[in-house]
Short mmCIF file of C-alpha atoms in Angstrom, two decimals:
data_model
loop_
_atom_site.label_atom_id
_atom_site.label_comp_id
_atom_site.label_asym_id
_atom_site.label_seq_id
_atom_site.Cartn_x
_atom_site.Cartn_y
_atom_site.Cartn_z
CA MET M 37 -19.05 -37.32 3.79
CA LYS M 38 -20.40 -40.42 2.49
CA LEU M 39 -17.38 -43.34 1.92
CA PHE M 40 -17.60 -46.13 -0.60
CA VAL M 41 -15.37 -49.33 -1.00
CA TYR M 42 -14.62 -50.82 -4.16
CA HIS M 43 -12.55 -53.84 -4.36
CA THR M 44 -11.69 -53.16 -8.05
CA PRO M 45 -12.40 -50.74 -10.61
CA GLU M 46 -14.59 -53.41 -12.50
CA LEU M 47 -17.26 -53.13 -9.20
CA THR M 48 -17.35 -49.24 -9.59
CA PRO M 49 -20.91 -47.78 -10.71
CA ALA M 50 -20.93 -47.74 -14.74
CA ASP M 51 -22.25 -44.05 -14.91
CA ASP M 52 -20.77 -42.61 -12.12
CA LEU M 53 -18.28 -40.51 -10.20
CA PRO M 54 -17.68 -39.70 -7.22
CA ASP M 55 -16.36 -36.08 -5.49
CA CYS M 56 -13.05 -37.35 -4.58
CA ALA M 57 -11.42 -41.04 -5.35
CA VAL M 58 -9.13 -42.46 -3.47
CA VAL M 59 -7.30 -45.25 -5.41
CA ILE M 60 -5.14 -47.60 -3.60
CA ASP M 61 -2.59 -50.36 -4.96
CA VAL M 62 -0.58 -50.86 -1.77
CA LEU M 63 1.70 -53.69 -3.70
CA ARG M 64 2.80 -51.24 -5.22
CA ALA M 65 1.83 -48.91 -7.63
CA THR M 66 0.50 -46.42 -5.25
CA THR M 67 3.52 -46.82 -2.62
CA THR M 68 6.07 -46.21 -5.53
CA ILE M 69 3.61 -42.91 -6.83
CA ALA M 70 3.91 -41.61 -3.08
CA THR M 71 7.47 -42.58 -2.88
CA ALA M 72 8.60 -41.07 -5.96
CA LEU M 73 7.17 -37.89 -5.51
CA ASN M 74 8.15 -37.63 -1.85
CA ALA M 75 11.99 -38.23 -3.44
CA GLY M 76 11.73 -35.22 -5.42
CA ALA M 77 10.42 -36.45 -8.75
CA GLU M 78 8.90 -33.77 -10.92
CA ALA M 79 5.41 -35.52 -11.29
CA VAL M 80 4.19 -39.03 -11.95
CA GLN M 81 2.50 -40.07 -15.20
CA ALA M 82 0.25 -43.04 -15.39
CA PHE M 83 -0.70 -45.03 -18.61
CA SER M 84 -2.44 -48.24 -18.44
CA ASP M 85 -0.69 -48.85 -22.08
CA LEU M 86 3.07 -49.11 -22.23
CA GLU M 87 2.85 -48.36 -26.02
CA GLN M 88 1.37 -45.16 -25.22
CA LEU M 89 3.88 -44.44 -21.78
CA MET M 90 6.83 -44.97 -24.90
CA GLN M 91 5.40 -42.77 -27.17
CA GLU M 92 4.49 -39.70 -24.84
CA SER M 93 7.92 -40.18 -22.63
CA GLU M 94 9.81 -39.79 -26.08
CA ALA M 95 8.83 -36.06 -26.19
CA TRP M 96 10.73 -36.00 -23.16
CA SER M 97 14.88 -35.51 -23.07
CA PRO M 98 16.35 -38.78 -21.35
CA ASP M 99 17.94 -37.04 -18.59
CA LYS M 100 14.59 -35.57 -17.47
CA ARG M 101 12.41 -38.87 -17.56
CA LEU M 102 12.08 -42.34 -16.31
CA ARG M 103 10.07 -45.05 -17.91
CA ALA M 104 8.55 -47.42 -15.25
CA GLY M 105 7.04 -50.57 -16.48
CA GLU M 106 5.87 -53.55 -14.59
CA ARG M 107 3.73 -56.77 -15.66
CA GLY M 108 3.11 -59.81 -13.40
CA GLY M 109 5.41 -58.20 -10.86
CA ALA M 110 8.46 -58.01 -13.19
CA LYS M 111 10.30 -54.91 -14.48
CA VAL M 112 9.26 -54.72 -18.09
CA GLU M 113 12.15 -55.38 -21.12
CA GLY M 114 13.20 -51.66 -22.27
CA CYS M 115 12.29 -49.50 -19.02
CA ASP M 116 14.49 -48.03 -16.54
CA LEU M 117 13.10 -49.59 -13.28
CA GLY M 118 10.17 -51.66 -12.35
CA ASN M 119 7.30 -50.99 -9.68
CA SER M 120 9.46 -51.23 -6.51
CA PRO M 121 9.48 -48.10 -4.06
CA LEU M 122 13.12 -48.80 -3.11
CA ASP M 123 14.19 -47.88 -6.52
CA CYS M 124 12.74 -44.24 -5.97
CA THR M 125 16.05 -42.86 -4.47
CA PRO M 126 16.35 -38.94 -4.07
CA GLU M 127 19.82 -39.46 -6.43
CA PHE M 128 17.64 -41.34 -9.11
CA VAL M 129 14.19 -39.65 -9.33
CA GLY M 130 14.91 -36.64 -8.20
CA GLY M 131 13.72 -33.40 -10.68
CA LYS M 132 12.64 -36.31 -13.48
CA ARG M 133 8.99 -37.20 -14.37
CA LEU M 134 8.40 -40.75 -13.54
CA PHE M 135 6.17 -42.74 -16.66
CA ILE M 136 4.70 -45.89 -15.22
CA SER M 137 2.46 -48.31 -16.22
CA THR M 138 1.53 -51.48 -13.70
CA THR M 139 -0.44 -54.55 -14.20
CA ASN M 140 -3.70 -52.81 -11.92
CA GLY M 141 -3.23 -49.39 -10.37
CA THR M 142 -2.85 -47.77 -13.53
CA ARG M 143 -5.93 -49.05 -14.84
CA ALA M 144 -7.57 -47.84 -11.67
CA LEU M 145 -6.59 -44.36 -11.93
CA GLN M 146 -7.77 -44.37 -15.48
CA ARG M 147 -11.10 -45.19 -14.46
CA VAL M 148 -11.84 -42.77 -12.08
CA GLU M 149 -9.13 -39.86 -13.56
CA LYS M 150 -12.54 -37.50 -14.35
CA SER M 151 -13.62 -37.20 -10.70
CA SER M 152 -13.43 -33.99 -9.49
CA ILE M 153 -10.34 -34.86 -6.70
CA VAL M 154 -8.10 -37.99 -7.88
CA VAL M 155 -5.45 -38.74 -5.25
CA ALA M 156 -3.11 -41.91 -4.55
CA GLY M 157 -3.18 -43.80 -1.28
CA SER M 158 -1.39 -46.35 0.65
CA ILE M 159 -0.18 -47.86 3.99
CA ILE M 160 2.80 -45.71 3.46
CA ASN M 161 0.60 -42.32 3.64
CA ARG M 162 -2.35 -43.06 5.56
CA GLN M 163 -2.62 -40.22 7.37
CA SER M 164 -1.90 -38.01 4.93
CA VAL M 165 -4.93 -39.60 2.76
CA VAL M 166 -6.97 -39.90 5.91
CA ARG M 167 -6.18 -35.61 6.92
CA PHE M 168 -6.82 -33.87 3.49
CA LEU M 169 -9.83 -35.86 3.27
CA SER M 170 -11.07 -34.63 6.92
CA GLU M 171 -9.82 -31.14 5.52
CA LYS M 172 -11.74 -31.05 2.29
CA GLN M 173 -14.79 -32.64 3.40
CA PRO M 174 -16.00 -33.87 -0.29
CA GLU M 175 -19.43 -35.22 -0.09
CA THR M 176 -18.65 -38.40 -1.72
CA VAL M 177 -15.45 -40.81 -1.59
CA TRP M 178 -14.98 -44.03 -3.15
CA ILE M 179 -12.04 -45.68 -2.08
CA LEU M 180 -10.82 -47.57 -4.67
CA GLY M 181 -8.66 -50.74 -4.55
CA SER M 182 -6.61 -51.90 -8.14
CA GLY M 183 -6.98 -55.61 -6.92
CA TRP M 184 -4.98 -58.07 -9.30
CA GLU M 185 -6.41 -58.59 -12.75
CA GLY M 186 -9.88 -57.83 -11.92
CA GLY M 187 -9.91 -59.72 -8.84
CA TYR M 188 -9.83 -58.85 -5.12
CA SER M 189 -6.84 -58.26 -3.31
CA LEU M 190 -6.28 -58.30 0.66
CA GLU M 191 -3.55 -55.40 0.94
CA ASP M 192 -5.80 -53.27 -1.12
CA THR M 193 -8.68 -54.09 1.25
CA VAL M 194 -6.87 -53.86 4.47
CA CYS M 195 -5.80 -49.99 3.50
CA ALA M 196 -8.92 -49.47 2.20
CA GLY M 197 -10.11 -50.26 5.84
CA ALA M 198 -7.16 -48.26 7.94
CA ILE M 199 -8.27 -45.12 6.20
CA ALA M 200 -11.82 -45.81 6.54
CA GLN M 201 -11.34 -46.40 10.33
CA SER M 202 -9.14 -43.31 10.42
CA LEU M 203 -11.62 -41.13 8.96
CA MET M 204 -14.75 -42.42 11.12
CA SER M 205 -12.84 -42.27 14.26
CA GLN M 206 -12.08 -38.91 13.76
CA GLY M 207 -15.19 -37.66 13.10
CA ALA M 208 -17.71 -40.52 13.17
CA ASP M 209 -21.04 -37.61 13.13
CA ALA M 210 -19.41 -36.57 9.87
CA VAL M 211 -18.60 -39.74 8.08
CA THR M 212 -21.62 -42.25 6.78
CA VAL M 213 -20.96 -45.64 5.42
CA GLY M 214 -21.98 -45.80 1.54
CA ASN M 215 -21.52 -49.79 1.30
CA ASP M 216 -21.25 -52.98 2.86
CA GLU M 217 -17.56 -52.84 2.01
CA VAL M 218 -16.48 -50.24 4.02
CA VAL M 219 -17.72 -52.02 7.04
CA ALA M 220 -15.88 -55.48 5.52
CA ALA M 221 -12.45 -53.07 5.24
CA ILE M 222 -12.62 -51.77 8.69
CA ALA M 223 -13.16 -55.17 9.83
CA LEU M 224 -10.38 -56.59 8.21
CA TYR M 225 -7.57 -53.76 9.13
CA THR M 226 -8.54 -53.89 12.96
CA GLN M 227 -8.11 -57.95 12.60
CA TRP M 228 -4.40 -57.12 11.31
CA LYS M 229 -3.32 -53.90 12.02
CA ASP M 230 -0.52 -54.80 14.32
CA ASN M 231 0.78 -57.58 11.96
CA LEU M 232 0.81 -55.85 8.31
CA LEU M 233 3.56 -57.81 6.71
CA GLN M 234 2.24 -61.08 7.70
CA LEU M 235 -1.44 -60.14 6.28
CA PHE M 236 0.96 -59.09 3.31
CA HIS M 237 2.56 -62.49 3.15
CA GLN M 238 -0.53 -64.01 2.96
CA ALA M 239 -1.91 -62.35 0.11
CA SER M 240 -1.96 -64.02 -3.54
CA HIS M 241 0.10 -60.66 -4.87
CA GLY M 242 2.36 -60.72 -1.83
CA GLN M 243 3.34 -64.51 -2.23
CA ARG M 244 3.76 -63.66 -5.84
CA LEU M 245 6.30 -60.69 -5.01
CA LEU M 246 8.11 -62.76 -2.36
CA ARG M 247 8.77 -65.44 -5.10
CA LEU M 248 10.15 -62.34 -7.17
CA ASN M 249 12.45 -61.97 -4.13
CA CYS M 250 10.88 -58.71 -3.16
CA ASP M 251 10.96 -59.07 0.29
CA GLU M 252 12.00 -55.72 1.17
CA ASP M 253 9.57 -54.08 -0.86
CA LEU M 254 6.84 -55.94 1.38
CA LYS M 255 8.14 -54.51 4.42
CA TYR M 256 8.31 -50.80 3.20
CA CYS M 257 4.82 -51.28 1.73
CA ALA M 258 3.26 -52.31 5.33
CA ALA M 259 4.77 -49.58 6.95
CA ILE M 260 2.00 -47.30 7.74
CA ASP M 261 2.35 -43.48 7.91
CA SER M 262 5.90 -43.73 7.21
CA LEU M 263 5.78 -40.78 4.85
CA ASP M 264 3.87 -37.50 4.90
CA VAL M 265 2.86 -36.66 1.16
CA LEU M 266 0.30 -36.67 -0.80
CA PRO M 267 -0.01 -37.43 -5.06
CA ILE M 268 -2.76 -35.38 -6.44
CA GLN M 269 -3.79 -35.55 -9.94
CA ARG M 270 -3.38 -32.82 -11.52
CA SER M 271 -4.90 -33.12 -15.11
CA PRO M 272 -6.13 -36.91 -16.16
CA GLY M 273 -3.37 -39.28 -14.96
CA LEU M 274 -0.63 -36.97 -13.95
CA LEU M 275 0.16 -36.71 -10.43
CA VAL M 276 1.92 -34.08 -8.61
CA LYS M 277 2.81 -33.55 -4.43
CA LEU M 278 0.21 -31.53 -2.88
#
């Protein structure tokens, strides 16, 4: 298994795809997707375009759908919820399809949607991702951060490092490093693994969410291995619980 880390969709090789893509948007799209599926959502359908989300979700009965829209960290007007995983309770999302569009994470999912395997990773389901990759042993793996509007983000890179470090410690002989970003991500995780919440508070998007009074979201997103769930793509943009 050869690991590559890319900080944003824009930094991926233009004419290539991996055997397996792990898409990360710790704050907060992939954390929310994992939480919704764990809470009993039927599926999560991701869109980079809000207008397309609204059009496609119209085909679903209002009692079987939820529209989740976020831009700039805030909820989009006209949607049922924004991008907070804390809203994804079993009572609210159980049995429903979540139609979601966010500033960054849904763009990353779209970039790799034609890969053979696409899964959603975050701090909260890190070990579920590691276990899946260890079992499947795909030849090439991209761990793709979503970043923020094309720029680097600490929280996605530290999550990439957490996944890479665990994979390499479990099967060092079978896992090789594909680019320098893997080494850098592992170094970041090694430095901050015992205080991820403090790192999130220092991250630019973490500070943005703190200004929006999302302190509890940051605590939730920093709780490593708290959920045993793996969102996997069933068809382009459509994720279900494995």
